XYZ file of N, CA and C in Angstrom:
609
model
N -22.683 -27.077 -57.574
C -21.131 -26.611 -57.094
C -21.040 -25.228 -56.893
N -21.087 -24.301 -55.998
C -21.136 -22.950 -56.201
C -20.724 -22.386 -54.973
N -18.923 -21.879 -54.800
C -19.103 -21.147 -53.698
C -19.339 -19.861 -53.915
N -20.582 -19.332 -52.195
C -21.565 -18.541 -52.239
C -20.792 -17.457 -50.641
N -19.245 -18.753 -50.336
C -19.113 -17.614 -48.863
C -17.952 -17.873 -48.950
N -17.339 -17.096 -48.019
C -15.875 -16.778 -47.368
C -16.286 -15.958 -45.880
N -15.019 -16.313 -45.344
C -14.897 -16.077 -43.632
C -13.825 -15.737 -43.679
N -13.594 -14.251 -43.066
C -12.452 -13.241 -43.137
C -12.207 -13.175 -41.834
N -10.544 -12.829 -41.365
C -9.647 -12.499 -39.949
C -9.399 -10.730 -39.991
N -9.820 -10.343 -39.278
C -8.251 -9.001 -39.759
C -9.225 -8.344 -38.286
N -7.912 -7.480 -38.040
C -7.736 -6.333 -36.699
C -7.994 -4.831 -37.236
N -9.256 -5.431 -38.283
C -9.513 -3.830 -39.090
C -10.832 -3.941 -39.516
N -11.682 -4.824 -38.642
C -13.455 -5.091 -38.549
C -13.994 -3.879 -39.397
N -13.354 -3.088 -38.524
C -14.817 -1.949 -39.025
C -14.553 -1.190 -40.372
N -12.939 -0.966 -40.601
C -12.806 -0.548 -42.209
C -13.210 -1.610 -43.361
N -12.444 -2.814 -42.410
C -12.770 -3.676 -43.866
C -14.441 -3.729 -44.106
N -15.301 -3.729 -43.313
C -16.691 -4.310 -42.885
C -17.387 -2.966 -43.748
N -16.503 -1.979 -43.860
C -17.037 -0.590 -44.627
C -16.628 -0.098 -45.865
N -15.297 -1.198 -46.089
C -15.116 -1.023 -47.761
C -16.411 -2.158 -48.284
N -16.800 -3.079 -47.588
C -18.143 -3.844 -48.138
C -19.295 -3.218 -48.491
N -19.832 -2.599 -47.768
C -20.993 -1.271 -47.341
C -20.414 -0.158 -48.630
N -19.845 0.387 -48.063
C -19.199 1.434 -48.627
C -18.970 1.530 -50.001
N -18.280 0.600 -50.641
C -17.890 0.164 -52.005
C -18.205 -0.688 -52.991
N -18.392 -1.996 -52.235
C -18.668 -2.788 -52.976
C -20.522 -2.914 -53.217
N -20.996 -2.061 -52.557
C -22.634 -2.019 -51.849
C -23.199 -3.404 -51.435
N -22.333 -3.814 -50.639
C -23.082 -4.978 -49.760
C -24.182 -4.622 -48.619
N -24.754 -5.389 -47.990
C -25.847 -4.844 -47.218
C -25.427 -5.558 -46.150
N -25.391 -4.843 -44.672
C -24.888 -5.520 -43.412
C -26.440 -6.119 -42.925
N -25.933 -7.729 -42.971
C -27.413 -8.837 -42.241
C -27.179 -8.244 -40.798
N -26.242 -8.214 -39.786
C -26.279 -8.079 -38.621
C -24.882 -8.117 -38.138
N -24.599 -7.368 -37.168
C -23.372 -7.750 -36.101
C -24.021 -8.925 -34.727
N -22.730 -9.800 -34.496
C -23.207 -10.906 -33.838
C -21.899 -10.266 -32.831
N -22.123 -10.608 -31.688
C -21.203 -10.473 -30.479
C -21.880 -11.017 -29.295
N -20.989 -9.946 -27.804
C -21.517 -9.819 -26.453
C -21.608 -8.893 -26.247
N -22.585 -8.853 -24.979
C -22.637 -7.739 -24.159
C -22.481 -8.655 -22.812
N -21.501 -8.050 -21.841
C -21.351 -8.854 -20.745
C -21.155 -10.472 -20.707
N -21.782 -11.000 -20.286
C -22.017 -12.860 -20.930
C -22.843 -13.131 -21.903
N -23.186 -12.370 -21.910
C -24.581 -12.288 -22.642
C -25.091 -12.442 -24.606
N -25.275 -13.388 -25.155
C -24.513 -13.622 -26.440
C -26.091 -12.299 -27.550
N -25.335 -11.796 -28.371
C -26.952 -10.428 -28.827
C -26.467 -10.394 -30.355
N -27.336 -9.704 -31.134
C -26.799 -9.715 -32.472
C -27.595 -8.485 -32.607
N -27.279 -7.897 -33.488
C -27.660 -6.507 -34.031
C -28.209 -6.233 -35.601
N -29.212 -6.074 -35.831
C -29.526 -6.027 -37.458
C -29.227 -4.366 -37.875
N -29.072 -4.002 -39.034
C -28.409 -2.875 -39.739
C -29.261 -1.530 -39.071
N -28.788 -0.511 -38.520
C -29.912 0.742 -38.074
C -28.912 1.236 -36.806
N -28.355 -0.057 -35.905
C -27.939 0.394 -34.732
C -26.044 1.141 -34.991
N -26.133 2.339 -34.983
C -24.359 2.749 -34.993
C -23.775 2.063 -34.553
N -21.940 2.022 -34.959
C -20.568 1.207 -34.141
C -20.461 2.424 -32.772
N -21.414 3.712 -32.936
C -20.987 4.528 -31.390
C -22.488 3.963 -30.262
N -23.324 4.006 -30.812
C -24.638 3.360 -30.228
C -24.135 1.827 -29.706
N -23.250 0.992 -30.161
C -22.889 -0.552 -30.209
C -21.947 0.129 -29.120
N -20.600 0.735 -28.751
C -19.949 0.839 -28.150
C -20.628 1.941 -26.743
N -21.292 2.076 -26.400
C -21.841 2.564 -25.697
C -22.383 1.351 -24.696
N -22.890 0.800 -25.813
C -23.610 -0.496 -25.326
C -22.656 -1.699 -24.453
N -20.978 -1.419 -24.753
C -20.280 -2.164 -24.220
C -20.726 -3.908 -25.223
N -21.011 -3.450 -26.559
C -21.119 -4.738 -27.272
C -19.519 -5.043 -27.667
N -19.210 -6.347 -27.840
C -18.001 -6.897 -28.426
C -18.363 -7.837 -29.109
N -17.364 -7.461 -30.502
C -18.089 -8.305 -31.783
C -17.292 -9.391 -31.590
N -17.833 -10.107 -32.162
C -17.857 -11.576 -32.715
C -17.533 -11.773 -34.100
N -18.440 -11.071 -35.250
C -18.546 -11.190 -36.264
C -19.203 -10.404 -36.889
N -19.161 -9.824 -38.172
C -20.204 -9.221 -38.752
C -20.202 -9.783 -40.004
N -21.794 -9.937 -40.525
C -22.327 -10.759 -41.445
C -22.745 -9.679 -42.763
N -22.496 -9.732 -44.055
C -22.389 -9.247 -44.884
C -23.021 -9.871 -46.457
N -23.908 -9.430 -47.261
C -24.587 -10.007 -48.425
C -24.786 -8.642 -49.211
N -24.350 -9.722 -50.770
C -24.718 -9.071 -52.159
C -25.320 -9.847 -53.281
N -26.604 -9.753 -53.166
C -26.755 -10.918 -54.438
C -26.341 -12.348 -53.928
N -25.686 -13.055 -54.536
C -26.157 -14.330 -53.917
C -24.526 -14.492 -53.188
N -24.234 -13.605 -53.170
C -22.411 -13.465 -51.921
C -22.430 -13.647 -50.491
N -22.326 -13.939 -49.627
C -22.207 -13.972 -48.162
C -20.545 -13.653 -47.836
N -20.440 -12.454 -47.024
C -19.296 -12.697 -46.503
C -19.394 -12.474 -45.263
N -18.283 -12.829 -44.692
C -18.162 -12.736 -42.972
C -16.403 -12.096 -42.338
N -17.001 -11.011 -41.330
C -15.758 -10.449 -40.566
C -15.693 -10.397 -39.699
N -14.433 -11.398 -38.880
C -14.429 -11.079 -37.429
C -12.885 -10.978 -37.103
N -13.354 -10.222 -35.321
C -12.188 -9.841 -35.506
C -11.048 -10.912 -35.091
N -9.129 -10.419 -35.255
C -8.412 -11.264 -35.669
C -7.268 -10.089 -35.349
N -6.214 -11.006 -35.155
C -4.476 -10.248 -35.612
C -4.037 -9.680 -36.931
N -4.375 -9.850 -38.074
C -3.754 -9.493 -38.831
C -4.260 -8.257 -39.677
N -4.166 -6.821 -39.757
C -4.321 -5.862 -40.135
C -5.315 -6.143 -42.070
N -4.476 -7.237 -42.678
C -4.572 -7.638 -44.212
C -5.721 -8.559 -43.849
N -6.795 -8.449 -44.531
C -7.657 -9.848 -44.377
C -7.229 -11.283 -44.914
N -7.192 -12.178 -43.735
C -7.025 -13.518 -44.157
C -8.314 -14.389 -44.202
N -8.462 -15.697 -45.315
C -9.289 -16.285 -45.342
C -8.743 -17.593 -44.146
N -10.305 -17.046 -43.399
C -10.384 -19.040 -42.796
C -10.751 -19.320 -43.261
N -11.946 -19.570 -44.088
C -12.943 -20.722 -44.528
C -13.497 -20.482 -46.102
N -13.615 -21.132 -46.869
C -15.008 -21.203 -48.313
C -16.101 -21.835 -47.727
N -16.561 -21.020 -48.024
C -17.918 -21.745 -48.247
C -18.567 -22.609 -49.144
N -19.307 -23.662 -49.418
C -19.793 -24.363 -50.515
C -21.177 -24.711 -50.500
N -21.983 -24.782 -51.874
C -22.907 -25.382 -51.649
C -23.493 -26.501 -52.786
N -23.313 -27.423 -51.970
C -22.613 -28.506 -53.282
C -24.523 -29.403 -53.325
N -24.436 -30.475 -53.978
C -25.534 -31.482 -54.038
C -25.215 -32.626 -53.494
N -26.103 -33.420 -52.979
C -26.196 -34.403 -51.822
C -24.699 -35.436 -52.615
N -24.761 -35.593 -53.889
C -24.148 -37.031 -53.919
C -22.109 -35.918 -53.646
N -22.038 -34.480 -54.628
C -20.993 -33.939 -54.211
C -20.889 -33.951 -53.111
N -21.584 -33.667 -52.240
C -21.324 -33.533 -50.769
C -20.714 -34.358 -50.097
N -21.162 -35.900 -50.412
C -21.170 -37.045 -49.803
C -19.576 -37.684 -50.825
N -19.344 -36.933 -51.875
C -17.729 -37.582 -52.496
C -16.864 -36.383 -51.701
N -17.272 -35.601 -51.581
C -16.396 -34.434 -50.741
C -15.893 -35.271 -49.653
N -16.533 -35.294 -48.669
C -16.396 -36.200 -47.436
C -15.825 -37.506 -47.577
N -16.434 -38.081 -48.005
C -15.180 -39.643 -49.082
C -13.651 -39.173 -48.772
N -13.748 -38.064 -49.867
C -12.255 -38.073 -50.078
C -11.494 -37.484 -48.755
N -12.173 -36.230 -47.841
C -11.895 -36.472 -46.605
C -11.323 -36.826 -45.604
N -12.184 -38.144 -45.658
C -12.041 -38.724 -45.077
C -10.805 -39.903 -45.410
N -10.723 -40.002 -46.553
C -9.203 -41.398 -47.112
C -8.379 -40.445 -46.948
N -8.156 -39.080 -46.700
C -7.153 -38.309 -47.403
C -6.595 -37.952 -45.524
N -7.836 -38.894 -44.376
C -7.314 -38.468 -43.138
C -7.674 -36.949 -42.373
N -8.312 -36.394 -43.038
C -8.230 -34.621 -42.924
C -9.534 -34.511 -41.675
N -9.586 -33.598 -41.311
C -10.332 -33.243 -40.232
C -11.922 -32.629 -40.594
N -12.938 -33.780 -39.966
C -14.049 -33.116 -40.669
C -14.878 -33.040 -39.134
N -15.439 -31.567 -39.003
C -15.911 -31.365 -37.769
C -17.421 -30.893 -38.548
N -18.525 -31.470 -37.602
C -20.070 -30.841 -37.702
C -20.141 -30.080 -36.049
N -21.149 -28.953 -37.098
C -21.525 -27.884 -36.062
C -23.018 -28.394 -36.008
N -23.516 -29.016 -35.289
C -25.748 -28.705 -34.885
C -26.012 -29.395 -35.585
N -25.052 -30.461 -36.681
C -25.878 -30.706 -37.775
C -26.285 -29.102 -38.675
N -25.812 -28.359 -38.428
C -26.117 -27.154 -39.678
C -24.991 -27.206 -40.453
N -23.486 -27.582 -40.085
C -22.256 -27.078 -40.516
C -21.398 -28.059 -40.724
N -20.567 -28.143 -41.924
C -19.521 -29.118 -41.760
C -18.259 -28.436 -42.380
N -17.507 -28.483 -41.615
C -16.105 -27.943 -41.884
C -15.225 -29.106 -41.907
N -14.248 -28.665 -42.848
C -13.084 -29.618 -43.519
C -12.210 -28.970 -42.948
N -10.721 -29.333 -42.557
C -9.424 -28.660 -42.803
C -9.178 -29.375 -44.618
N -8.327 -28.567 -44.344
C -7.081 -28.533 -45.844
C -5.904 -29.047 -45.270
N -5.328 -28.500 -44.400
C -4.125 -28.815 -44.062
C -3.389 -28.111 -44.523
N -3.835 -26.896 -45.027
C -3.185 -25.940 -46.078
C -3.383 -24.774 -45.496
N -3.874 -24.726 -44.303
C -3.822 -23.505 -43.319
C -5.236 -22.383 -44.305
N -6.081 -23.366 -44.973
C -7.901 -22.703 -44.368
C -8.312 -23.947 -44.220
N -9.858 -23.576 -44.214
C -10.637 -24.858 -44.388
C -12.331 -24.376 -44.819
N -12.752 -25.481 -45.389
C -13.831 -25.428 -46.219
C -15.006 -25.881 -45.422
N -16.291 -25.376 -45.651
C -17.503 -25.088 -45.108
C -18.676 -25.598 -46.073
N -18.679 -27.110 -46.148
C -19.338 -27.523 -46.746
C -20.478 -27.988 -46.452
N -22.064 -27.895 -48.022
C -23.420 -27.666 -47.516
C -23.994 -28.263 -48.606
N -24.362 -29.651 -48.022
C -25.673 -30.086 -49.150
C -26.545 -29.459 -48.974
N -27.621 -29.731 -49.846
C -28.910 -28.643 -50.165
C -29.776 -28.274 -48.926
N -29.664 -26.936 -48.918
C -30.196 -26.575 -47.856
C -31.522 -25.119 -48.280
N -32.823 -25.070 -47.461
C -33.305 -23.851 -47.997
C -32.977 -22.806 -48.062
N -32.163 -22.627 -46.961
C -31.540 -21.119 -46.820
C -30.577 -20.598 -48.167
N -29.781 -21.869 -48.621
C -28.690 -21.570 -49.402
C -29.299 -21.134 -50.974
N -30.509 -22.055 -51.329
C -31.213 -22.498 -52.215
C -31.877 -20.885 -52.391
N -32.517 -20.200 -51.181
C -32.661 -18.870 -51.214
C -31.596 -17.946 -51.310
N -30.732 -18.192 -50.703
C -29.856 -17.135 -51.286
C -29.400 -17.233 -52.795
N -28.659 -18.222 -52.895
C -28.438 -18.164 -54.744
C -29.773 -18.163 -55.100
N -30.622 -18.029 -55.214
C -31.667 -17.737 -56.070
C -31.533 -18.284 -57.214
N -32.536 -17.334 -58.166
C -31.983 -17.107 -59.532
C -30.921 -17.073 -60.226
N -30.666 -17.404 -61.544
C -29.619 -17.433 -62.211
C -28.660 -16.293 -62.357
N -29.670 -15.046 -61.993
C -29.410 -13.778 -62.789
C -29.193 -12.940 -60.946
N -28.998 -14.045 -60.189
C -28.505 -13.287 -59.106
C -27.188 -12.945 -58.617
N -26.450 -11.868 -58.389
C -25.062 -11.543 -58.607
C -24.631 -12.481 -57.567
N -23.285 -13.323 -58.366
C -22.497 -14.333 -57.735
C -20.649 -13.820 -58.035
N -20.257 -14.680 -56.900
C -18.902 -14.233 -56.707
C -17.984 -14.992 -57.475
N -17.517 -14.458 -59.310
C -16.758 -14.604 -60.418
C -15.224 -15.148 -59.877
N -14.476 -14.707 -59.239
C -13.367 -14.242 -59.506
C -12.973 -14.277 -57.505
N -11.887 -14.857 -56.902
C -11.756 -14.747 -56.074
C -10.165 -14.606 -55.145
N -9.175 -13.910 -55.368
C -8.084 -14.015 -55.811
C -7.547 -13.909 -54.135
N -6.431 -14.651 -53.824
C -5.609 -14.614 -52.188
C -3.959 -15.053 -52.747
N -3.321 -14.173 -51.596
C -1.760 -14.408 -51.744
C -1.528 -15.563 -50.611
N -0.660 -16.323 -50.806
C -0.234 -17.137 -50.243
C 1.298 -17.785 -50.458
N 1.598 -18.346 -49.676
C 2.846 -18.619 -49.411
C 3.303 -19.762 -50.884
N 2.649 -20.375 -50.950
C 3.028 -21.649 -51.551
C 1.653 -22.085 -52.645
N 0.960 -20.871 -53.224
C -0.201 -21.184 -54.586
C -0.391 -22.209 -54.737
N 0.855 -22.931 -55.754
C 0.063 -24.543 -56.257
C -0.432 -25.814 -54.734
N 0.128 -25.743 -53.715
C -0.262 -26.224 -53.008
C -1.735 -25.745 -52.415
N -1.615 -24.372 -51.725
C -3.085 -24.434 -51.302
C -4.480 -24.705 -52.528
N -3.287 -24.976 -54.109
C -4.658 -24.398 -55.235
C -5.058 -26.127 -54.867
N -3.767 -27.003 -54.602
C -4.075 -28.651 -54.812
C -5.085 -29.245 -54.124
N -4.238 -28.445 -52.593
C -5.489 -28.951 -51.457
C -7.228 -28.512 -51.634
N -7.593 -27.787 -52.691
C -8.892 -27.326 -52.508
C -9.529 -28.375 -53.633
N -8.335 -28.109 -54.451
C -8.997 -29.162 -55.757
C -8.759 -31.018 -56.243
N -8.230 -31.077 -54.692
C -8.420 -32.371 -54.766
C -9.806 -32.556 -53.918
N -10.121 -32.388 -52.630
C -10.606 -32.066 -52.081
C -11.747 -31.948 -52.827
N -12.899 -30.927 -53.510
C -13.556 -30.839 -54.074
C -13.598 -31.532 -56.080
N -12.494 -32.115 -56.333
C -12.273 -32.684 -57.681
C -12.391 -32.003 -59.094
N -12.171 -30.923 -58.452
C -12.113 -29.769 -59.860
C -11.142 -29.654 -60.226
N -10.773 -28.259 -61.169
C -9.784 -28.636 -62.413
C -8.902 -27.473 -61.938
N -7.156 -27.579 -61.444
C -6.586 -27.132 -61.151
C -5.536 -26.688 -62.916
N -4.836 -25.574 -62.715
C -4.068 -25.176 -63.613
C -3.421 -24.211 -62.426
N -1.791 -24.528 -62.059
C -1.113 -23.948 -61.194
C -1.589 -23.649 -59.984
N -2.275 -22.175 -59.845
C -2.803 -21.394 -58.636
C -3.898 -21.373 -58.354
N -4.471 -21.899 -60.134
C -6.113 -21.563 -60.203
C -6.669 -22.660 -60.152
N -8.094 -22.469 -59.460
C -8.993 -23.743 -59.286
C -10.715 -23.113 -59.740
N -11.240 -24.011 -60.595
C -12.488 -23.521 -60.566
C -13.640 -24.563 -59.868
N -14.239 -23.688 -59.814
C -15.399 -24.109 -58.924
C -16.418 -23.919 -59.156
N -17.087 -24.150 -59.848
C -18.557 -24.134 -60.415
C -18.226 -23.181 -61.809
N -19.096 -21.618 -61.239
C -18.721 -20.769 -61.628
C -17.875 -19.299 -61.543
N -16.938 -20.212 -60.645
C -16.150 -18.969 -60.183
C -14.575 -19.349 -59.803
N -13.611 -18.527 -60.130
C -12.075 -18.471 -60.254
C -11.520 -18.592 -58.693
N -10.974 -19.735 -58.542
C -10.301 -19.338 -57.262
C -8.378 -19.102 -57.489
N -8.297 -18.234 -57.548
C -6.886 -17.995 -57.244
C -5.650 -17.421 -56.703
N -4.793 -18.203 -56.022
C -3.572 -18.247 -55.513
C -2.903 -17.400 -55.898
N -2.011 -16.474 -55.813
C -0.680 -15.894 -55.712
C 0.438 -15.719 -55.142
N 1.605 -16.004 -55.438
C 2.925 -15.468 -54.337
C 2.854 -15.049 -53.263
N 3.755 -14.362 -52.678
C 3.696 -13.163 -51.673
C 2.733 -13.118 -51.013
N 2.303 -14.158 -50.536
C 1.663 -14.034 -49.212
C 2.405 -14.873 -47.813
N 1.690 -15.067 -46.982
C 1.969 -15.846 -45.211
C 1.978 -16.982 -45.509
N 2.654 -17.490 -44.664
C 2.220 -19.114 -43.985
C 0.876 -19.187 -43.146
N -0.523 -20.339 -43.452
C -0.699 -20.599 -42.745
C -2.260 -20.050 -43.425
N -3.404 -19.144 -43.306
C -4.084 -18.995 -43.527
C -4.211 -17.779 -44.585
N -4.567 -18.155 -46.298
C -3.487 -17.020 -47.191
C -4.317 -15.649 -46.877
N -4.586 -14.604 -47.692
C -4.466 -13.217 -47.745
C -5.262 -12.978 -48.388
N -6.508 -12.347 -48.126
C -7.138 -11.554 -49.443
C -6.204 -10.402 -49.963
N -6.826 -10.936 -51.284
C -6.026 -10.063 -52.447
C -6.993 -9.371 -53.061
N -8.292 -10.169 -53.539
C -9.113 -9.419 -54.131
C -10.526 -9.952 -54.864
N -11.358 -9.390 -55.016
C -12.325 -10.077 -55.976
C -13.302 -9.264 -56.798
N -14.135 -10.705 -57.356
C -15.072 -9.697 -58.653
C -16.171 -10.783 -58.968
N -17.398 -9.813 -58.382
C -18.735 -10.042 -58.681
C -19.419 -9.664 -60.136
N -20.160 -11.089 -60.859
C -20.949 -10.902 -61.951
C -21.931 -11.407 -61.481
């Protein structure tokens, strides 16, 4: 089980994107959005000034570093909030997680057979993936950089952590949940609903 992706929502998309690229060394994969009614995507090399001149409206910006994928989406909060976490599971782990979600009457949504979202009823969602070639390519060899720790501020850290630990059957200690090689830590002082991003550690 690997936590390889997280999806952020913020009103400061360009500043957050610049932090990942400039300070953390992420690569821009693409900016996805629309011009008028037409959906379109732009790979690196097209500046924001050029996109503005085209009338481009951003839907999300996708970034990658090693085996970590981050998406930034426009929203109402200046400080980024976490909409969902993306996890790669083996077939058995995936089936057990879906069974636990259904037993708990949690909402399970499939998107085109490519992604499965599960609501935690704790303000954020999980994007669960059984084995897929593109995830195997992303995770690559064991020496690829990975997400070691993800810290989020929440109104009720233990409740947020419990929702995650129970669905994935992972070990929990207070506001901490261990998912494979990644420590997810919920700390107090955050908002209700979606937790607020506090920081990350990559190794």
